Tab-separated table of C-alpha atoms in Angstrom:
chain	number	residue	atom	x	y	z
G	36	MET	CA	-12.469	2.547	18.997
G	37	LYS	CA	-10.427	0.079	16.965
G	38	ASN	CA	-9.556	0.761	13.361
G	39	PRO	CA	-11.623	-1.660	11.218
G	40	TRP	CA	-8.426	-3.058	9.689
G	41	GLN	CA	-7.617	-4.510	13.109
G	42	GLU	CA	-10.775	-6.644	12.892
G	43	ILE	CA	-10.306	-8.168	9.417
G	44	ALA	CA	-8.680	-11.602	9.352
G	45	LEU	CA	-5.731	-11.802	6.963
G	46	ALA	CA	-7.050	-15.091	5.539
G	47	ASP	CA	-10.344	-13.427	4.569
G	48	TYR	CA	-8.631	-10.376	3.096
G	49	GLU	CA	-6.243	-12.430	0.969
G	50	ALA	CA	-8.921	-14.918	-0.095
G	51	HIS	CA	-11.019	-12.024	-1.402
G	52	MET	CA	-8.102	-10.281	-3.101
G	53	LYS	CA	-6.955	-13.358	-5.041
G	54	LEU	CA	-10.363	-14.468	-6.383
G	55	ASP	CA	-10.420	-14.872	-10.171
G	56	SER	CA	-13.054	-12.124	-10.289
G	57	VAL	CA	-10.852	-9.714	-8.300
G	58	MET	CA	-7.201	-10.609	-9.071
G	59	GLN	CA	-5.764	-7.739	-7.033
G	60	LEU	CA	-3.312	-9.822	-5.009
G	61	GLN	CA	-1.752	-11.180	-8.195
G	62	ALA	CA	-1.750	-7.807	-9.979
G	63	MET	CA	-0.122	-5.989	-7.079
G	64	ASN	CA	2.513	-8.697	-6.745
G	65	ALA	CA	3.498	-8.173	-10.386
G	66	LEU	CA	3.548	-4.391	-10.005
G	67	MET	CA	5.595	-4.594	-6.813
G	68	GLN	CA	8.359	-6.401	-8.658
G	69	GLY	CA	8.892	-3.182	-10.600
G	70	GLN	CA	8.445	-0.965	-7.567
G	71	PHE	CA	11.241	-2.710	-5.683
G	72	ALA	CA	13.587	-2.946	-8.673
G	73	GLU	CA	13.190	0.525	-10.168
G	74	TYR	CA	15.134	2.908	-7.948
G	75	PRO	CA	18.762	3.064	-6.705
G	76	VAL	CA	18.060	3.065	-2.969
G	77	ARG	CA	19.154	0.734	-0.168
G	78	SER	CA	16.098	1.002	2.084
G	79	ALA	CA	12.369	0.695	1.436
G	80	MET	CA	9.212	1.112	3.464
G	81	VAL	CA	5.913	-0.599	2.624
G	82	LEU	CA	3.011	1.264	4.184
G	83	GLY	CA	0.053	-1.041	4.771
G	84	ILE	CA	2.012	-4.234	4.216
G	85	ALA	CA	-0.790	-6.654	5.265
G	86	GLY	CA	0.592	-10.187	4.794
G	87	GLY	CA	3.695	-9.149	2.883
G	88	ASN	CA	2.507	-9.834	-0.658
G	89	GLY	CA	5.385	-8.966	-3.012
G	90	LEU	CA	8.186	-9.045	-0.461
G	91	GLU	CA	9.919	-11.853	-2.339
G	92	HIS	CA	10.859	-9.161	-4.873
G	93	ALA	CA	12.446	-7.064	-2.124
G	94	ALA	CA	14.570	-10.045	-1.138
G	95	LYS	CA	15.884	-10.301	-4.694
G	96	ALA	CA	16.540	-6.559	-4.968
G	97	GLY	CA	19.189	-6.611	-2.250
G	98	PHE	CA	17.881	-3.970	0.148
G	99	GLU	CA	19.807	-3.417	3.341
G	100	ARG	CA	16.611	-2.555	5.241
G	101	VAL	CA	12.914	-3.038	4.488
G	102	TYR	CA	10.301	-1.646	6.858
G	103	GLY	CA	6.887	-3.271	6.851
G	104	VAL	CA	4.285	-0.962	8.385
G	105	ASP	CA	0.748	-1.920	9.340
G	106	ILE	CA	-1.854	-1.196	12.008
G	107	ASN	CA	-2.628	-4.903	12.455
G	108	ALA	CA	-0.049	-6.706	14.605
G	109	ASP	CA	-1.313	-10.127	13.473
G	110	TYR	CA	-0.588	-9.195	9.856
G	111	LEU	CA	2.944	-8.210	10.793
G	112	ARG	CA	3.622	-11.439	12.666
G	113	GLU	CA	2.490	-13.435	9.643
G	114	THR	CA	4.603	-11.310	7.306
G	115	ALA	CA	7.729	-11.972	9.376
G	116	ARG	CA	6.919	-15.700	9.450
G	117	ARG	CA	6.455	-15.882	5.680
G	118	TYR	CA	9.767	-14.276	4.731
G	119	PRO	CA	12.597	-15.856	6.716
G	120	GLU	CA	14.932	-14.963	3.838
G	121	LEU	CA	14.552	-11.324	4.951
G	122	ASP	CA	15.703	-12.035	8.498
G	123	GLY	CA	17.946	-9.163	9.565
G	124	VAL	CA	16.606	-6.974	6.737
G	125	LEU	CA	12.847	-6.812	7.374
G	126	GLU	CA	11.671	-4.758	10.337
G	127	CYS	CA	7.926	-4.866	11.028
G	128	LEU	CA	6.418	-1.785	12.673
G	129	CYS	CA	2.916	-1.656	14.145
G	130	VAL	CA	1.928	1.964	13.497
G	131	ASP	CA	-1.429	3.712	13.147
G	132	LEU	CA	-0.741	6.123	10.301
G	133	LEU	CA	-3.790	8.186	11.256
G	134	THR	CA	-2.183	9.242	14.550
G	135	GLU	CA	1.386	7.919	14.756
G	136	ALA	CA	3.146	8.937	11.537
G	137	ASP	CA	5.859	10.524	13.675
G	138	LYS	CA	7.020	7.008	14.628
G	139	LEU	CA	8.129	6.166	11.090
G	140	PRO	CA	11.856	5.863	10.335
G	141	LYS	CA	13.538	7.308	7.257
G	142	ALA	CA	13.672	5.249	4.050
G	143	GLY	CA	14.883	5.767	0.501
G	144	LEU	CA	11.699	4.429	-1.089
G	145	ALA	CA	8.132	4.505	0.235
G	146	ILE	CA	5.571	2.125	-1.275
G	147	ALA	CA	1.873	2.671	-0.587
G	148	ASN	CA	-0.415	0.258	-2.429
G	149	LEU	CA	-4.166	0.556	-1.797
G	150	LEU	CA	-3.265	2.343	1.426
G	151	ILE	CA	-4.019	6.017	0.819
G	152	GLU	CA	-7.711	5.140	0.461
G	153	TYR	CA	-7.779	4.305	4.178
G	154	ILE	CA	-5.839	7.235	5.627
G	155	GLY	CA	-6.580	10.141	3.257
G	156	TYR	CA	-4.314	12.705	1.646
G	157	GLU	CA	-3.295	14.647	4.756
G	158	CYS	CA	-2.228	11.614	6.780
G	159	PHE	CA	-0.346	10.309	3.752
G	160	GLN	CA	1.457	13.634	3.456
G	161	ALA	CA	2.419	13.384	7.133
G	162	ALA	CA	3.779	9.855	6.656
G	163	ILE	CA	5.860	10.875	3.647
G	164	ARG	CA	7.189	13.986	5.362
G	165	GLN	CA	8.324	11.835	8.274
G	166	ALA	CA	9.894	9.026	6.209
G	167	SER	CA	11.435	11.569	3.808
G	168	PRO	CA	12.003	9.094	0.949
G	169	GLN	CA	13.743	10.004	-2.265
G	170	TYR	CA	11.049	8.107	-4.192
G	171	VAL	CA	7.381	7.382	-3.525
G	172	SER	CA	5.487	4.679	-5.414
G	173	CYS	CA	1.710	4.435	-4.943
G	174	ILE	CA	-1.011	2.213	-6.327
G	175	ILE	CA	-4.564	3.516	-6.176
G	176	GLN	CA	-7.760	1.857	-7.371
G	177	ILE	CA	-10.063	3.456	-9.917
G	178	ASN	CA	-13.607	2.154	-9.492
G	179	PRO	CA	-16.580	1.864	-11.835
G	180	GLU	CA	-19.943	2.932	-10.490
G	181	ASP	CA	-20.758	-0.380	-8.764
G	182	GLY	CA	-18.689	0.305	-5.654
G	183	TRP	CA	-15.143	0.235	-4.295
G	184	VAL	CA	-15.195	-3.292	-2.812
G	185	SER	CA	-15.553	-6.011	-5.432
G	186	ASP	CA	-18.444	-8.424	-5.059
G	187	SER	CA	-17.333	-11.711	-3.514
G	188	PRO	CA	-18.323	-14.233	-0.822
G	189	TYR	CA	-16.146	-12.153	1.547
G	190	LEU	CA	-17.871	-8.833	0.811
G	191	HIS	CA	-19.319	-8.278	4.278
G	192	VAL	CA	-15.934	-8.813	5.929
G	193	PHE	CA	-15.153	-5.281	4.722
G	194	ASP	CA	-18.331	-3.528	5.888
G	195	GLY	CA	-16.511	-1.619	8.652
G	196	LEU	CA	-14.084	-0.026	6.216
G	197	GLU	CA	-16.697	2.530	5.198
G	198	GLN	CA	-15.709	4.372	8.391
G	199	VAL	CA	-12.203	5.070	7.073
G	200	TYR	CA	-12.462	4.838	3.273
G	201	HIS	CA	-11.623	7.837	1.056
G	202	GLN	CA	-12.015	7.820	-2.717
G	203	ILE	CA	-8.592	8.796	-4.071
G	204	GLU	CA	-8.288	10.771	-7.300
G	205	GLU	CA	-5.144	10.804	-9.401
G	206	GLN	CA	-4.920	14.584	-9.792
G	207	ALA	CA	-5.637	15.255	-6.125
G	208	LEU	CA	-2.900	12.811	-5.107
G	209	GLU	CA	-0.424	14.517	-7.429
G	210	THR	CA	-1.368	17.861	-5.916
G	211	ALA	CA	-0.974	16.557	-2.363
G	212	LEU	CA	2.523	15.265	-3.099
G	213	ARG	CA	3.511	18.377	-5.002
G	214	GLU	CA	2.614	20.380	-1.892
G	215	ILE	CA	5.277	18.480	0.071
G	216	GLY	CA	7.977	18.579	-2.597
G	217	TYR	CA	7.453	15.569	-4.888
G	218	HIS	CA	6.818	15.482	-8.628
G	219	ARG	CA	5.395	12.608	-10.639
G	220	ILE	CA	7.881	10.665	-12.738
G	221	LYS	CA	5.874	7.622	-13.817
G	222	LYS	CA	2.361	6.328	-14.397
G	223	ARG	CA	1.316	2.750	-15.095
G	224	GLU	CA	-2.183	1.268	-15.398
G	225	HIS	CA	-3.374	-2.296	-14.880
G	226	SER	CA	-6.942	-3.342	-15.708
G	227	LEU	CA	-8.720	-5.828	-13.455
G	228	PRO	CA	-11.323	-8.421	-14.502
G	229	ASN	CA	-14.180	-6.703	-12.667
G	230	GLY	CA	-13.930	-3.374	-14.495
G	231	LYS	CA	-11.751	-1.721	-11.855
G	232	LYS	CA	-8.272	-0.456	-12.607
G	233	LEU	CA	-5.055	-0.132	-10.638
G	234	VAL	CA	-3.024	3.007	-11.327
G	235	GLN	CA	0.603	3.175	-10.202
G	236	LEU	CA	1.942	6.677	-9.698
G	237	ASP	CA	5.606	7.201	-8.853
G	238	PHE	CA	7.126	10.405	-7.534
G	239	ALA	CA	10.602	11.763	-6.853
G	240	ALA	CA	11.671	14.367	-4.335
G	241	GLU	CA	12.420	17.761	-5.802
G	242	ALA	CA	16.137	18.413	-6.105
């Protein structure tokens, strides 16, 4: 059975995410500028890269290698098309993190924005163990009681995601990363117009 993310058109996903009532595409782009600029590493991996939102900041940060990882091959093709300035730097990898984490290369920084919700703590631990980054930067979504997908004309595009969605809690994520040798070094919050909130949690490998 296909993962539901393989069935969602990138145009629908991005149209939903950038609605004035949602504003997640814009918020994550702003947060990613800091994620790419913060740490003294030469390689980065974006887990669940979708259409590459925020990669312009990676281009400015001067990475030698950026890995874009996603389960949807169409998303990856569009990401490569959108960022010709990263030719020779960006490597797109079609990987199912639920079953193929062992295919991930090593990277100095791992970025996982609104990704852990769709693979769960254990699969995320496996991905981080494999990539073995010095730093991990995550963005999770904190939801009010009205649901985890914001109301929009595109709402039903996401119906299949209920099969793979996990509600992620800040403390549980910290515990999961502590179990594999990472401690939290930063927290940042960003409120969204619909009452939801993005929380960025950054971690460093234990010395």
